[in-house]
Structure formats: C-alpha cells, structure tokens
C-alpha cells in the first residue's frame, strides 16, 4: 500500500497572517492524526498552523487515515518514540514556514528531542522554490518514506541544533536538488549513482559541511556499494567526516572529492573489506600563502577501517 506525504511550500507572503499552535492530546482511542478531537484545541487546523506532538502524549503509532493540510510539524520527544504512519494513501499537505535564520529556506519538520527516535513512515512530495529543511535537536529524526518532488531541482537540507542529534534517511529518494548538511550528522542507507534513487536523491553533488567552518558527518549504514557522486567537503576551522558503519561491505568513491576551502576530512569505519577513493584529491584553489600543509587538505583515517587512495593526489 502506497504511503505519501505531500509537502507544498510557499513563501511567507503567501501564507495567511494568522497562525495557531495545535498540540496532540490523543483524547480518542483511534489515534487518528486527522481527527480534530485528538488535538488541542479540538478544531480543524489550517495551512498556517503548527502541529506539535509530544512523546509523553503518545503510547502507540499515530495513524493518518485521511488527507490533512497544515503549516509545519514539530516533534518533541522526552524518552519515548513517536511514529506517524499513513494508511489508505492518506496525505499530509504542508505549505511550510519560512525559516527566520536562513534565506530561501523553508522549515518542514522540526524535531526537538532529548533522546529516542522520531519516525515519519510515509512518502514526502516536495513542491517549493526554496530549500526544504529538516532539523532537530537531540535524538534521531528517521525519514523512512520516499522523498520526491513536484517541481524539479528542490534542494534538501539537514540541520542539527545539538551535537548528539542525528538524521536517519532510508528511503530511495527521487528529488533532484542538491543534498546539504549544515553542521549535521546524517546517516543514510544508500549513497547511489547519479540519476538513480538513493537516500541522497538523484543529484550528482552532495555538500557536506557546506558553510566553511561547519563540522558535519555523513554516516553510511548500507550493505556496501559504489557511488559516482561528487562530494564537496567543508573545511575552514571545522572538519568533515565520512564513517562507514556497514556490517557487510566497503564503499567506493568513483566521483570527485571537492574541497572549496582548507580543512580536515576524517575517514573512518568498522566495515569489513577495503574502502576505495578513486578520485584525485587536490589542495583547494584558495589555499594561498606558503604554508601548504596548514592550508591544504588533511586526510585522517581513524578507527580500524582500511582506505585505499588510487587517484593522482596532489
């Protein structure tokens, strides 16, 4: 049975001026997301309203049984897990809220957790002109459905507000925009080849720590694979890392490793076999000065993993 969430984004000026906050109460035993009686206030919510689900109010999965439309979804988790699952092809239509801290970014799902995992087990369709942002504090936000797009080229951005937080993406996503990690840890079940569905979408480029000094990590939890995608690694005063946590196999980078700035790339893992980097790794164009080591790219292999570099590295 197909499960789908449609996220329709718009800029702030297109949204109604009045917005309310609705909190999950779970008053009815049906656990129906679309039943107003399960929300406080017990009214029909609108396209500018924010829905908040607190784990203290949840004892079992919340079921979406009919189509709904609202502005934004916030998940708060103290010690329990929140699961939202769609049935009967029910859809969530979400215009989104323009982010106050970053231009051209639309906040879609925000997870404010002290521990545990919040899971959206449904497909997500993006339709916006800005960047779709998924962010969280502590804990894990798990997106297990397929993220696709209604209009071509929508970027997807993952943000964290706490070093202990993590995003887990396991769907074979088909959005075509660039995937961006901004000071974040993103775990994915697949890297994919350019143009093919994967947790990182269809685009050939992936930006890790794209804001210079931001420290970000891409964690692989798949079965081992080859990717021809181009990975741009951030640097500056921070560092970026790739961790292979596969229990079954190595990864092979056949695309390009781009370094727009100096910094450190940490390669690590616990996988069996030899991980391979076939791309040529070069100093950034803006390294400048005479201290080539300080302003160059530092590759650091940690843990017990094995990495083979086969490119013409300079």
CSV table of C-alpha atoms in Angstrom, one decimal:
chain,number,residue,atom,x,y,z
A,1,UNK,CA,0.0,0.0,0.0
A,2,UNK,CA,1.4,3.3,-1.0
A,3,UNK,CA,2.1,5.9,1.7
A,4,UNK,CA,2.6,9.5,0.8
A,5,UNK,CA,3.1,12.9,2.4
A,6,UNK,CA,2.9,15.9,0.1
A,7,UNK,CA,4.8,18.9,1.3
A,8,UNK,CA,3.7,22.1,-0.5
A,9,UNK,CA,5.9,25.1,0.3
A,10,UNK,CA,5.4,28.7,-0.2
A,11,UNK,CA,7.0,32.0,0.8
A,12,UNK,CA,5.8,33.8,3.9
A,13,UNK,CA,3.9,36.3,2.0
A,14,UNK,CA,1.6,33.6,0.5
A,15,UNK,CA,0.6,32.3,3.9
A,16,UNK,CA,-2.3,33.5,6.0
A,17,UNK,CA,-1.3,36.1,8.6
A,18,UNK,CA,-3.0,34.3,11.4
A,19,UNK,CA,-1.4,31.1,12.7
A,20,UNK,CA,-2.2,28.9,15.7
A,21,UNK,CA,-0.5,26.1,17.6
A,22,UNK,CA,-2.1,22.7,17.9
A,23,UNK,CA,-0.9,20.1,20.4
A,24,UNK,CA,-1.5,16.3,20.2
A,25,UNK,CA,-3.8,15.3,23.1
A,26,UNK,CA,-4.7,11.7,21.9
A,27,UNK,CA,-8.1,12.0,23.6
A,28,UNK,CA,-9.7,9.4,21.4
A,29,UNK,CA,-8.6,5.8,21.2
A,30,UNK,CA,-8.4,5.8,17.4
A,31,UNK,CA,-5.0,7.6,17.4
A,32,UNK,CA,-6.2,9.2,14.2
A,33,UNK,CA,-3.9,12.1,13.1
A,34,UNK,CA,-6.7,13.6,11.1
A,35,UNK,CA,-9.3,13.6,13.9
A,36,UNK,CA,-9.6,17.1,15.4
A,37,UNK,CA,-10.7,15.5,18.7
A,38,UNK,CA,-7.1,14.3,19.1
A,39,UNK,CA,-5.7,17.8,19.1
A,40,UNK,CA,-5.9,20.8,21.5
A,41,UNK,CA,-7.7,22.9,20.7
A,42,UNK,CA,-10.2,20.4,19.2
A,43,UNK,CA,-10.7,22.4,16.0
A,44,UNK,CA,-9.8,22.0,12.3
A,45,UNK,CA,-6.3,23.3,11.7
A,46,UNK,CA,-5.3,25.4,8.7
A,47,UNK,CA,-2.5,25.9,6.3
A,48,UNK,CA,-0.5,28.3,8.5
A,49,UNK,CA,-0.9,26.3,11.8
A,50,UNK,CA,1.9,24.4,13.5
A,51,UNK,CA,1.2,20.9,14.9
A,52,UNK,CA,3.2,19.7,17.9
A,53,UNK,CA,3.4,16.1,19.0
A,54,UNK,CA,5.0,15.4,22.4
A,55,UNK,CA,6.1,11.8,23.2
A,56,UNK,CA,4.5,12.0,26.6
A,57,UNK,CA,1.1,12.0,24.9
A,58,UNK,CA,1.9,9.0,22.6
A,59,UNK,CA,1.7,5.4,23.6
A,60,UNK,CA,1.5,3.8,20.1
A,61,UNK,CA,1.8,4.8,16.4
A,62,UNK,CA,-0.3,7.7,15.3
A,63,UNK,CA,-2.2,6.8,12.1
A,64,UNK,CA,-3.0,9.2,9.3
A,65,UNK,CA,-6.3,7.9,7.8
A,66,UNK,CA,-7.4,10.8,5.7
A,67,UNK,CA,-5.8,13.8,4.0
A,68,UNK,CA,-4.9,16.8,6.1
A,69,UNK,CA,-3.3,20.2,5.5
A,70,UNK,CA,-1.3,22.3,8.0
A,71,UNK,CA,1.7,24.6,8.1
A,72,UNK,CA,4.5,22.7,9.9
A,73,UNK,CA,5.2,19.7,12.1
A,74,UNK,CA,7.2,19.7,15.3
A,75,UNK,CA,8.1,16.6,17.2
A,76,UNK,CA,9.1,16.7,20.8
A,77,UNK,CA,10.5,13.6,22.5
A,78,UNK,CA,11.4,13.1,26.1
A,79,UNK,CA,12.1,9.4,26.5
A,80,UNK,CA,9.7,7.7,24.0
A,81,UNK,CA,9.5,7.1,20.3
A,82,UNK,CA,7.0,9.0,18.1
A,83,UNK,CA,5.8,7.2,14.9
A,84,UNK,CA,3.5,8.7,12.4
A,85,UNK,CA,2.3,6.2,9.8
A,86,UNK,CA,-0.1,6.8,6.8
A,87,UNK,CA,-2.8,4.4,5.7
A,88,UNK,CA,-5.2,4.3,2.7
A,89,UNK,CA,-2.9,6.6,0.7
A,90,UNK,CA,-3.7,9.5,3.1
A,91,UNK,CA,-1.6,12.5,2.6
A,92,UNK,CA,-0.2,15.5,4.5
A,93,UNK,CA,-0.2,18.8,2.6
A,94,UNK,CA,2.3,21.2,4.2
A,95,UNK,CA,2.9,24.7,2.9
A,96,UNK,CA,5.9,25.1,5.3
A,97,UNK,CA,7.2,28.0,7.3
A,98,UNK,CA,9.9,30.3,6.1
A,99,UNK,CA,13.0,29.9,8.3
A,100,UNK,CA,13.8,33.0,10.3
A,101,UNK,CA,17.6,32.3,10.4
A,102,UNK,CA,18.4,31.4,6.8
A,103,UNK,CA,17.4,33.0,3.5
A,104,UNK,CA,15.4,30.9,1.0
A,105,UNK,CA,14.9,28.0,3.4
A,106,UNK,CA,11.5,26.5,4.3
A,107,UNK,CA,11.2,24.6,7.6
A,108,UNK,CA,9.2,21.4,7.1
A,109,UNK,CA,9.7,19.1,10.0
A,110,UNK,CA,11.5,20.1,13.3
A,111,UNK,CA,12.4,17.5,15.9
A,112,UNK,CA,13.1,18.8,19.4
A,113,UNK,CA,14.1,15.6,21.3
A,114,UNK,CA,16.1,14.8,24.5
A,115,UNK,CA,16.5,11.2,23.4
A,116,UNK,CA,14.9,8.5,21.3
A,117,UNK,CA,13.8,8.3,17.7
A,118,UNK,CA,11.0,10.1,15.9
A,119,UNK,CA,9.9,8.4,12.7
A,120,UNK,CA,7.9,9.6,9.7
A,121,UNK,CA,6.9,6.4,7.9
A,122,UNK,CA,5.3,7.9,4.8
A,123,UNK,CA,6.3,9.3,1.5
A,124,UNK,CA,7.1,13.0,1.1
A,125,UNK,CA,6.5,15.1,-2.0
A,126,UNK,CA,8.3,18.4,-2.1
A,127,UNK,CA,6.9,21.4,-4.1
A,128,UNK,CA,8.7,24.7,-3.4
A,129,UNK,CA,11.1,27.3,-4.8
A,130,UNK,CA,13.3,27.4,-1.6
A,131,UNK,CA,15.3,24.8,0.2
A,132,UNK,CA,13.4,22.2,2.2
A,133,UNK,CA,14.9,21.9,5.7
A,134,UNK,CA,14.6,19.1,8.2
A,135,UNK,CA,16.2,19.9,11.5
A,136,UNK,CA,16.3,18.5,15.1
A,137,UNK,CA,17.9,19.0,18.5
A,138,UNK,CA,18.9,15.8,20.3
A,139,UNK,CA,17.8,12.3,19.4
A,140,UNK,CA,17.1,10.9,15.9
A,141,UNK,CA,14.7,12.0,13.2
A,142,UNK,CA,14.1,9.0,11.0
A,143,UNK,CA,12.6,9.6,7.5
A,144,UNK,CA,11.8,6.1,6.1
A,145,UNK,CA,9.5,7.0,3.2
A,146,UNK,CA,10.4,8.2,-0.3
A,147,UNK,CA,11.2,11.9,-0.7
A,148,UNK,CA,10.2,13.1,-4.2
A,149,UNK,CA,9.4,16.4,-5.8
A,150,UNK,CA,6.5,18.1,-7.7
A,151,UNK,CA,8.9,20.6,-9.3
A,152,UNK,CA,12.4,19.9,-10.5
A,153,UNK,CA,15.6,20.9,-8.6
A,154,UNK,CA,14.5,21.3,-5.0
A,155,UNK,CA,17.5,21.2,-2.6
A,156,UNK,CA,17.1,19.3,0.7
A,157,UNK,CA,19.0,20.5,3.8
A,158,UNK,CA,19.6,18.8,7.1
A,159,UNK,CA,20.4,20.8,10.2
A,160,UNK,CA,21.1,19.9,13.9
A,161,UNK,CA,20.8,22.1,17.0
A,162,UNK,CA,22.8,19.7,19.2
A,163,UNK,CA,26.0,17.6,18.6
A,164,UNK,CA,24.2,14.4,19.8
A,165,UNK,CA,21.4,14.7,17.2
A,166,UNK,CA,21.2,12.7,14.0
A,167,UNK,CA,19.0,12.3,10.9
A,168,UNK,CA,18.5,8.8,9.5
A,169,UNK,CA,17.3,8.6,5.9
A,170,UNK,CA,16.4,5.1,4.5
A,171,UNK,CA,14.1,5.8,1.6
A,172,UNK,CA,15.1,5.6,-2.1
A,173,UNK,CA,14.6,9.3,-2.7
A,174,UNK,CA,14.0,10.8,-6.1
A,175,UNK,CA,14.3,14.6,-5.5
A,176,UNK,CA,16.8,16.1,-8.0
A,177,UNK,CA,18.2,19.0,-5.9
A,178,UNK,CA,21.5,19.0,-4.0
A,179,UNK,CA,21.6,17.4,-0.6
A,180,UNK,CA,23.2,19.7,2.0
A,181,UNK,CA,24.5,19.0,5.5
A,182,UNK,CA,24.8,22.1,7.6
A,183,UNK,CA,26.6,21.3,10.9
A,184,UNK,CA,24.9,18.0,10.9
A,185,UNK,CA,25.2,14.2,11.2
A,186,UNK,CA,23.3,12.4,8.5
A,187,UNK,CA,23.0,8.6,8.4
A,188,UNK,CA,22.0,7.0,5.1
A,189,UNK,CA,21.2,3.5,3.9
A,190,UNK,CA,22.5,4.2,0.4
A,191,UNK,CA,24.8,6.6,-1.5
A,192,UNK,CA,23.6,5.8,-5.0
A,193,UNK,CA,24.8,6.6,-8.5
A,194,UNK,CA,24.0,9.9,-10.1
A,195,UNK,CA,20.5,9.9,-11.6
A,196,UNK,CA,19.4,6.8,-9.6
A,197,UNK,CA,17.1,6.8,-6.5
A,198,UNK,CA,19.0,6.8,-3.2
A,199,UNK,CA,18.9,8.2,0.3
A,200,UNK,CA,20.8,11.3,-1.1
A,201,UNK,CA,18.4,11.7,-4.1
A,202,UNK,CA,19.3,11.9,-7.8
A,203,UNK,CA,21.7,14.8,-7.9
A,204,UNK,CA,25.4,14.1,-8.6
A,205,UNK,CA,26.5,16.7,-6.0
A,206,UNK,CA,26.3,16.3,-2.2
A,207,UNK,CA,27.6,19.1,0.1
A,208,UNK,CA,29.0,18.1,3.5
A,209,UNK,CA,29.5,21.0,5.9
A,210,UNK,CA,29.0,23.4,3.1
A,211,UNK,CA,29.3,26.6,5.2
A,212,UNK,CA,33.0,26.6,5.6
A,213,UNK,CA,33.7,26.2,9.4
A,214,UNK,CA,30.7,23.9,10.0
A,215,UNK,CA,31.6,20.4,11.2
A,216,UNK,CA,29.4,17.7,9.6
A,217,UNK,CA,29.4,13.9,9.2
A,218,UNK,CA,28.0,11.5,6.7
A,219,UNK,CA,27.4,8.0,8.2
A,220,UNK,CA,26.8,5.1,5.9
A,221,UNK,CA,24.7,2.2,7.2
A,222,UNK,CA,24.0,0.3,4.0
A,223,UNK,CA,25.4,-3.0,2.7
A,224,UNK,CA,28.4,-1.6,0.8
A,225,UNK,CA,28.3,0.0,-2.7
A,226,UNK,CA,30.0,2.2,-5.3
A,227,UNK,CA,29.0,5.8,-5.9
A,228,UNK,CA,30.0,8.2,-8.7
A,229,UNK,CA,28.6,11.2,-6.9
A,230,UNK,CA,30.7,14.3,-6.3
A,231,UNK,CA,31.1,15.2,-2.6
A,232,UNK,CA,32.0,18.7,-1.6
A,233,UNK,CA,33.6,18.7,1.9
A,234,UNK,CA,33.5,21.8,4.1
A,235,UNK,CA,36.6,23.0,6.0
A,236,UNK,CA,37.9,26.1,7.5
A,237,UNK,CA,38.2,25.9,11.3
A,238,UNK,CA,36.0,22.8,11.3
A,239,UNK,CA,36.2,19.3,9.8
A,240,UNK,CA,34.0,16.9,7.9
A,241,UNK,CA,33.9,13.1,8.1
A,242,UNK,CA,32.7,10.0,6.4
A,243,UNK,CA,32.0,6.9,8.5
A,244,UNK,CA,31.3,3.5,7.0
A,245,UNK,CA,29.3,1.7,9.7
A,246,UNK,CA,28.2,-1.1,7.3
A,247,UNK,CA,28.3,-4.6,8.8
A,248,UNK,CA,28.7,-6.2,5.4
A,249,UNK,CA,30.9,-4.3,2.9
A,250,UNK,CA,33.1,-1.4,1.9
A,251,UNK,CA,32.3,1.7,-0.2
A,252,UNK,CA,34.0,3.1,-3.3
A,253,UNK,CA,34.1,6.7,-4.2
A,254,UNK,CA,34.4,7.0,-8.0
A,255,UNK,CA,33.3,10.6,-8.4
A,256,UNK,CA,35.1,13.8,-7.3
A,257,UNK,CA,36.1,14.9,-3.9
A,258,UNK,CA,35.8,18.7,-3.9
A,259,UNK,CA,37.5,21.0,-1.3
A,260,UNK,CA,36.5,24.6,-1.7
A,261,UNK,CA,38.4,25.5,1.5
A,262,UNK,CA,41.2,24.1,3.6
A,263,UNK,CA,40.3,21.8,6.5
A,264,UNK,CA,40.2,18.1,7.6
A,265,UNK,CA,38.4,15.1,6.2
A,266,UNK,CA,38.2,12.2,8.6
A,267,UNK,CA,37.7,8.8,7.0
A,268,UNK,CA,36.6,6.1,9.5
A,269,UNK,CA,34.6,2.9,9.7
A,270,UNK,CA,34.0,-0.6,11.1
A,271,UNK,CA,33.2,-2.4,7.9
A,272,UNK,CA,34.9,-5.5,6.5
A,273,UNK,CA,37.0,-5.1,3.3
A,274,UNK,CA,38.8,-2.1,1.8
A,275,UNK,CA,37.2,1.2,1.2
A,276,UNK,CA,38.4,2.9,-2.1
A,277,UNK,CA,38.8,6.5,-3.0
A,278,UNK,CA,39.5,6.6,-6.8
A,279,UNK,CA,39.1,10.4,-7.1
A,280,UNK,CA,42.1,12.7,-7.3
A,281,UNK,CA,42.4,14.8,-4.1
A,282,UNK,CA,43.9,18.3,-4.6
A,283,UNK,CA,44.6,21.4,-2.4
A,284,UNK,CA,41.8,24.0,-2.6
A,285,UNK,CA,42.2,26.8,-5.1
A,286,UNK,CA,42.1,29.4,-2.3
A,287,UNK,CA,44.8,27.8,-0.1
A,288,UNK,CA,47.3,30.5,-0.9
A,289,UNK,CA,50.3,31.5,1.2
A,290,UNK,CA,53.4,29.5,1.8
A,291,UNK,CA,52.1,27.1,4.5
A,292,UNK,CA,50.8,24.4,2.1
A,293,UNK,CA,50.4,21.8,4.9
A,294,UNK,CA,48.3,24.1,7.1
A,295,UNK,CA,46.2,25.4,4.3
A,296,UNK,CA,45.9,22.1,2.4
A,297,UNK,CA,43.6,19.1,2.9
A,298,UNK,CA,44.3,16.7,5.7
A,299,UNK,CA,43.0,13.1,5.3
A,300,UNK,CA,42.8,11.3,8.6
A,301,UNK,CA,41.8,7.6,8.9
A,302,UNK,CA,40.6,6.7,12.3
A,303,UNK,CA,39.1,3.5,13.9
A,304,UNK,CA,40.1,0.2,12.3
A,305,UNK,CA,38.9,0.7,8.8
A,306,UNK,CA,41.2,0.3,5.7
A,307,UNK,CA,41.2,3.0,3.0
A,308,UNK,CA,42.9,2.7,-0.4
A,309,UNK,CA,43.6,6.0,-2.3
A,310,UNK,CA,44.2,5.4,-6.0
A,311,UNK,CA,43.9,8.9,-7.5
A,312,UNK,CA,46.7,11.2,-8.7
A,313,UNK,CA,46.7,13.2,-5.4
A,314,UNK,CA,48.5,16.5,-5.0
